[in-house]
Coordinates of C-alpha atoms in Angstrom, one line a residue:
M1 CA 117.6 -11.6 -125.5
V2 CA 118.8 -8.1 -124.1
D3 CA 116.3 -5.1 -125.3
P4 CA 117.4 -4.1 -129.3
A5 CA 118.1 -0.7 -128.1
V6 CA 120.5 -1.5 -125.6
L7 CA 122.0 -3.3 -128.3
R8 CA 121.3 -0.7 -130.9
R9 CA 123.5 1.5 -128.0
F10 CA 126.2 -0.9 -126.9
S11 CA 127.1 -2.1 -131.1
G12 CA 126.9 1.9 -132.4
S13 CA 129.4 2.9 -129.5
A14 CA 132.0 -0.3 -129.6
S15 CA 134.8 1.2 -131.4
R16 CA 134.9 4.0 -128.1
Y17 CA 133.4 2.0 -125.3
D18 CA 136.7 1.6 -123.7
A19 CA 137.5 5.4 -124.0
H20 CA 134.6 6.0 -121.8
A21 CA 134.2 2.6 -119.8
H22 CA 136.0 4.2 -116.2
A23 CA 133.4 2.7 -113.9
Q24 CA 133.9 -0.9 -115.7
R25 CA 137.5 -0.8 -115.1
L26 CA 136.7 -0.7 -111.7
S27 CA 134.2 -3.0 -111.2
A28 CA 136.0 -5.6 -113.0
A29 CA 139.3 -4.9 -111.1
D30 CA 136.9 -5.8 -108.0
L31 CA 135.1 -8.3 -109.5
L32 CA 138.0 -10.1 -110.0
R33 CA 139.1 -10.0 -106.4
I34 CA 136.4 -12.2 -105.7
T35 CA 136.3 -14.3 -108.3
R36 CA 139.7 -15.3 -107.2
L37 CA 138.9 -16.0 -104.3
A38 CA 135.6 -17.2 -105.5
A39 CA 137.2 -20.0 -108.0
G40 CA 140.1 -20.8 -105.1
A41 CA 137.4 -21.3 -101.9
G42 CA 135.0 -23.6 -104.2
R43 CA 137.5 -26.1 -105.9
G44 CA 141.1 -26.0 -104.5
E45 CA 142.6 -25.3 -108.0
P46 CA 142.0 -22.4 -110.6
P47 CA 139.2 -22.8 -112.9
R48 CA 139.9 -24.7 -115.9
K49 CA 136.8 -23.6 -118.4
I50 CA 135.9 -19.9 -118.3
L51 CA 132.4 -18.8 -119.5
E52 CA 132.5 -15.6 -119.7
P53 CA 129.1 -13.8 -120.6
G54 CA 128.6 -10.3 -122.5
C55 CA 132.2 -9.8 -122.8
G56 CA 132.1 -6.7 -124.7
T57 CA 135.0 -5.5 -126.3
G58 CA 137.7 -7.6 -123.6
I59 CA 138.7 -5.5 -120.7
Y60 CA 137.4 -8.0 -118.3
T61 CA 138.5 -10.7 -120.5
R62 CA 142.3 -10.2 -120.3
M63 CA 141.8 -9.6 -116.9
L64 CA 140.9 -13.3 -115.9
L65 CA 143.3 -15.2 -118.8
D66 CA 146.1 -13.1 -116.5
A67 CA 144.4 -14.4 -113.4
F68 CA 143.9 -17.3 -114.5
P69 CA 147.2 -18.7 -116.9
G70 CA 146.4 -22.2 -117.1
S71 CA 142.1 -22.1 -118.3
S72 CA 140.3 -21.8 -121.6
I73 CA 137.9 -19.2 -121.8
L74 CA 134.7 -18.8 -124.0
G75 CA 133.7 -14.8 -124.3
V76 CA 130.0 -14.4 -125.7
D77 CA 128.1 -11.0 -126.1
I78 CA 124.8 -10.6 -128.3
S79 CA 127.1 -7.7 -130.2
E80 CA 128.8 -8.3 -133.4
A81 CA 130.4 -5.2 -133.2
M82 CA 132.5 -6.0 -129.7
V83 CA 133.3 -8.9 -130.2
R84 CA 134.8 -7.8 -133.6
V85 CA 136.6 -5.5 -131.5
A86 CA 137.7 -7.9 -128.9
R87 CA 139.0 -10.4 -131.1
S88 CA 141.7 -8.2 -132.5
R89 CA 143.0 -7.0 -129.5
I90 CA 143.0 -10.2 -127.8
V91 CA 145.1 -12.6 -129.9
D92 CA 145.0 -16.1 -126.8
P93 CA 144.7 -19.7 -128.5
R94 CA 143.4 -19.8 -124.8
A95 CA 140.2 -17.6 -125.7
R96 CA 136.9 -18.0 -128.3
F97 CA 135.1 -15.5 -128.9
A98 CA 131.9 -16.0 -129.9
V99 CA 128.2 -13.9 -131.6
A100 CA 125.4 -15.0 -128.6
D101 CA 122.1 -14.1 -126.6
A102 CA 124.6 -15.0 -123.4
E103 CA 120.7 -14.8 -121.4
E104 CA 120.1 -17.9 -123.7
A105 CA 123.4 -19.6 -123.3
T106 CA 122.9 -23.4 -123.3
G107 CA 124.9 -26.2 -123.3
G108 CA 128.6 -26.9 -122.1
T109 CA 129.6 -27.1 -118.1
Y110 CA 132.3 -24.9 -116.9
D111 CA 134.3 -24.3 -113.5
L112 CA 133.6 -20.3 -113.6
V113 CA 131.0 -18.2 -114.7
S114 CA 132.2 -14.6 -114.6
S115 CA 130.3 -11.3 -116.5
N116 CA 131.6 -8.0 -115.3
A117 CA 129.0 -4.8 -116.5
T118 CA 126.6 -7.0 -117.6
F119 CA 123.5 -9.1 -116.4
Q120 CA 122.5 -5.3 -115.7
W121 CA 121.0 -5.2 -118.9
F122 CA 119.1 -8.6 -119.1
L123 CA 115.6 -9.1 -119.4
S124 CA 115.1 -12.1 -117.3
F125 CA 118.1 -12.3 -115.0
D126 CA 116.5 -14.9 -112.7
R127 CA 115.9 -17.3 -115.7
T128 CA 119.5 -16.5 -116.4
V129 CA 121.4 -17.1 -113.2
R130 CA 119.7 -20.0 -113.0
R131 CA 120.8 -21.8 -116.5
M132 CA 124.0 -20.3 -115.8
A133 CA 123.6 -22.1 -112.1
S134 CA 122.8 -25.0 -114.8
M135 CA 126.3 -24.5 -116.1
L136 CA 128.9 -25.0 -113.1
S137 CA 130.6 -28.2 -112.7
A138 CA 130.8 -29.2 -109.0
G139 CA 132.7 -26.3 -107.1
G140 CA 131.9 -24.0 -109.5
A141 CA 131.4 -20.5 -109.6
L142 CA 129.0 -17.8 -110.9
T143 CA 130.7 -13.9 -110.3
F144 CA 129.3 -11.0 -111.7
S145 CA 129.6 -7.1 -111.1
F146 CA 125.8 -5.7 -111.4
F147 CA 125.2 -1.9 -111.5
G148 CA 122.6 -0.6 -109.5
P149 CA 119.6 1.5 -109.3
G150 CA 121.6 4.6 -107.4
T151 CA 123.9 4.8 -110.7
Y152 CA 123.9 8.1 -111.6
A153 CA 121.3 8.6 -109.5
E154 CA 123.1 12.8 -109.6
L155 CA 121.9 13.1 -113.3
D156 CA 118.5 11.3 -112.7
A157 CA 117.7 13.5 -109.9
A158 CA 118.8 16.6 -112.9
L159 CA 116.7 15.2 -114.8
R160 CA 113.5 15.2 -113.0
E161 CA 114.4 18.9 -111.7
S162 CA 114.6 20.3 -114.9
D163 CA 111.2 18.7 -115.9
G164 CA 109.0 19.7 -114.0
G165 CA 109.7 16.7 -111.7
N166 CA 108.0 14.3 -115.0
T167 CA 109.0 10.8 -114.2
G168 CA 109.5 9.6 -117.5
A169 CA 112.7 11.5 -117.4
R170 CA 114.3 9.3 -116.2
V171 CA 118.2 7.3 -116.6
A172 CA 117.9 3.5 -117.7
A173 CA 119.6 3.3 -114.4
S174 CA 116.7 3.8 -112.2
A175 CA 115.1 0.1 -113.2
F176 CA 117.9 -1.4 -113.0
L177 CA 117.4 -4.5 -109.9
S178 CA 117.9 -3.4 -106.0
R179 CA 120.6 -5.8 -103.5
E180 CA 117.4 -7.7 -102.7
E181 CA 115.6 -8.3 -105.7
I182 CA 119.7 -9.3 -106.4
A183 CA 120.2 -11.5 -103.0
S184 CA 116.2 -13.4 -103.9
T185 CA 117.3 -14.9 -107.3
L186 CA 120.9 -16.0 -105.2
S187 CA 119.5 -17.7 -102.4
A188 CA 117.3 -19.9 -104.5
V189 CA 120.0 -20.6 -106.8
F190 CA 123.0 -21.3 -104.1
P191 CA 123.5 -22.6 -101.1
E192 CA 126.4 -20.1 -100.4
W193 CA 126.6 -16.3 -101.9
E194 CA 128.3 -13.1 -101.3
I195 CA 127.3 -9.8 -102.4
E196 CA 129.6 -6.8 -102.1
D197 CA 128.2 -3.1 -102.8
R198 CA 130.7 -0.9 -103.9
R199 CA 130.6 3.1 -105.0
Y200 CA 132.1 4.5 -107.8
R201 CA 131.9 8.3 -108.4
Q202 CA 133.6 10.8 -111.7
S203 CA 133.6 14.5 -112.6
F204 CA 133.3 15.8 -116.4
P205 CA 133.5 18.7 -117.8
S206 CA 130.1 19.0 -119.0
L207 CA 126.5 17.5 -119.4
S208 CA 127.4 15.7 -123.1
E209 CA 130.3 14.6 -121.6
L210 CA 128.7 12.8 -118.7
Y211 CA 125.8 11.2 -120.9
T212 CA 128.2 9.5 -123.0
G213 CA 127.5 6.0 -122.3
A214 CA 124.5 7.3 -119.5
G215 CA 121.9 5.3 -120.6
G216 CA 119.3 7.6 -120.8
K217 CA 115.9 8.0 -122.8
G218 CA 117.1 10.1 -125.4
A219 CA 120.3 12.0 -125.6
P220 CA 121.6 15.1 -125.3
A221 CA 122.5 15.7 -129.2
A222 CA 118.4 14.9 -130.1
W223 CA 117.7 17.5 -127.0
S224 CA 117.0 21.3 -127.9
P225 CA 119.7 23.7 -126.4
G226 CA 116.9 24.6 -124.2
R227 CA 116.5 22.1 -122.6
L228 CA 120.1 21.0 -122.3
A229 CA 121.1 23.9 -120.5
R230 CA 117.9 23.8 -117.8
V231 CA 119.2 20.0 -117.1
E232 CA 122.9 21.4 -117.0
R233 CA 121.9 24.4 -114.7
A234 CA 120.1 22.2 -112.2
Y235 CA 122.7 19.6 -111.9
R236 CA 125.3 22.2 -111.2
E237 CA 122.7 24.1 -108.3
R238 CA 122.5 20.8 -107.3
Q239 CA 125.5 19.3 -107.1
G240 CA 128.5 22.3 -107.6
E241 CA 129.7 20.3 -110.3
I242 CA 129.1 17.7 -113.1
R243 CA 129.5 14.6 -111.5
A244 CA 128.1 11.0 -111.2
T245 CA 128.0 7.9 -109.4
Y246 CA 128.0 4.0 -109.7
Q247 CA 126.6 1.9 -108.2
V248 CA 128.0 -1.7 -108.0
F249 CA 126.7 -4.8 -106.7
L250 CA 130.0 -7.8 -106.6
C251 CA 128.2 -11.1 -106.7
R252 CA 129.2 -14.4 -105.8
G253 CA 127.2 -17.4 -105.7
T254 CA 129.3 -21.5 -105.6
V255 CA 127.8 -24.5 -106.0
P256 CA 128.4 -27.4 -104.0
E257 CA 131.6 -29.9 -104.1
A258 CA 129.8 -33.4 -106.0
G259 CA 130.5 -35.0 -102.5
E260 CA 128.6 -32.0 -101.0
R261 CA 125.2 -32.1 -102.6

């Protein structure tokens, strides 16, 4: 089950999500690259059935449809608002969408399970990876991009500095799993696995613009003008500008062919 606060935030911003999905688009493009390699290496042929947990508004769904024209895709997302946007934007007989908790997905067998920028929000990462692996056919692959704890590190530092070192003033990403923690799960589930570390950077005209979608505790709209000014001043003093780094882990796990199990 995804954190209810995360669900409310994403549902409330469904219609505006794509406009602020800079890092998600970059991670989707990089994820598609390793997904093509994993799908080809694991089976020797394109995947026929694909499950996309956390499909959101369909940004990555469209990439998968273009990359694997002979495949059918089931995109699931816990946010009804996100699924509604995806359905309106992708009218393709190969794609189906459902409102469901991807973390609790059961049933069905898929040649590929692939998810962009979603797994970091799951409350039980280890259990979800094991569940997804159990749904893969022989030679199938699980691929996903996972935002790491280094995401919004500049904002995290500015928040703590402006609040006198208060450790309660943190961005949500600071609690995301590390590469080592992800590797521990993948190595226990898959005989073949890999993690790539990517960093994307983006500049913003103001702190408020950056904070849209940043996932901090509280938002500038609820701050006093004084606090907003303090955080932005600390940010510019440390960085010289308002910029953000996104740490993204590109992850792959492949199950053996039937004769190799």
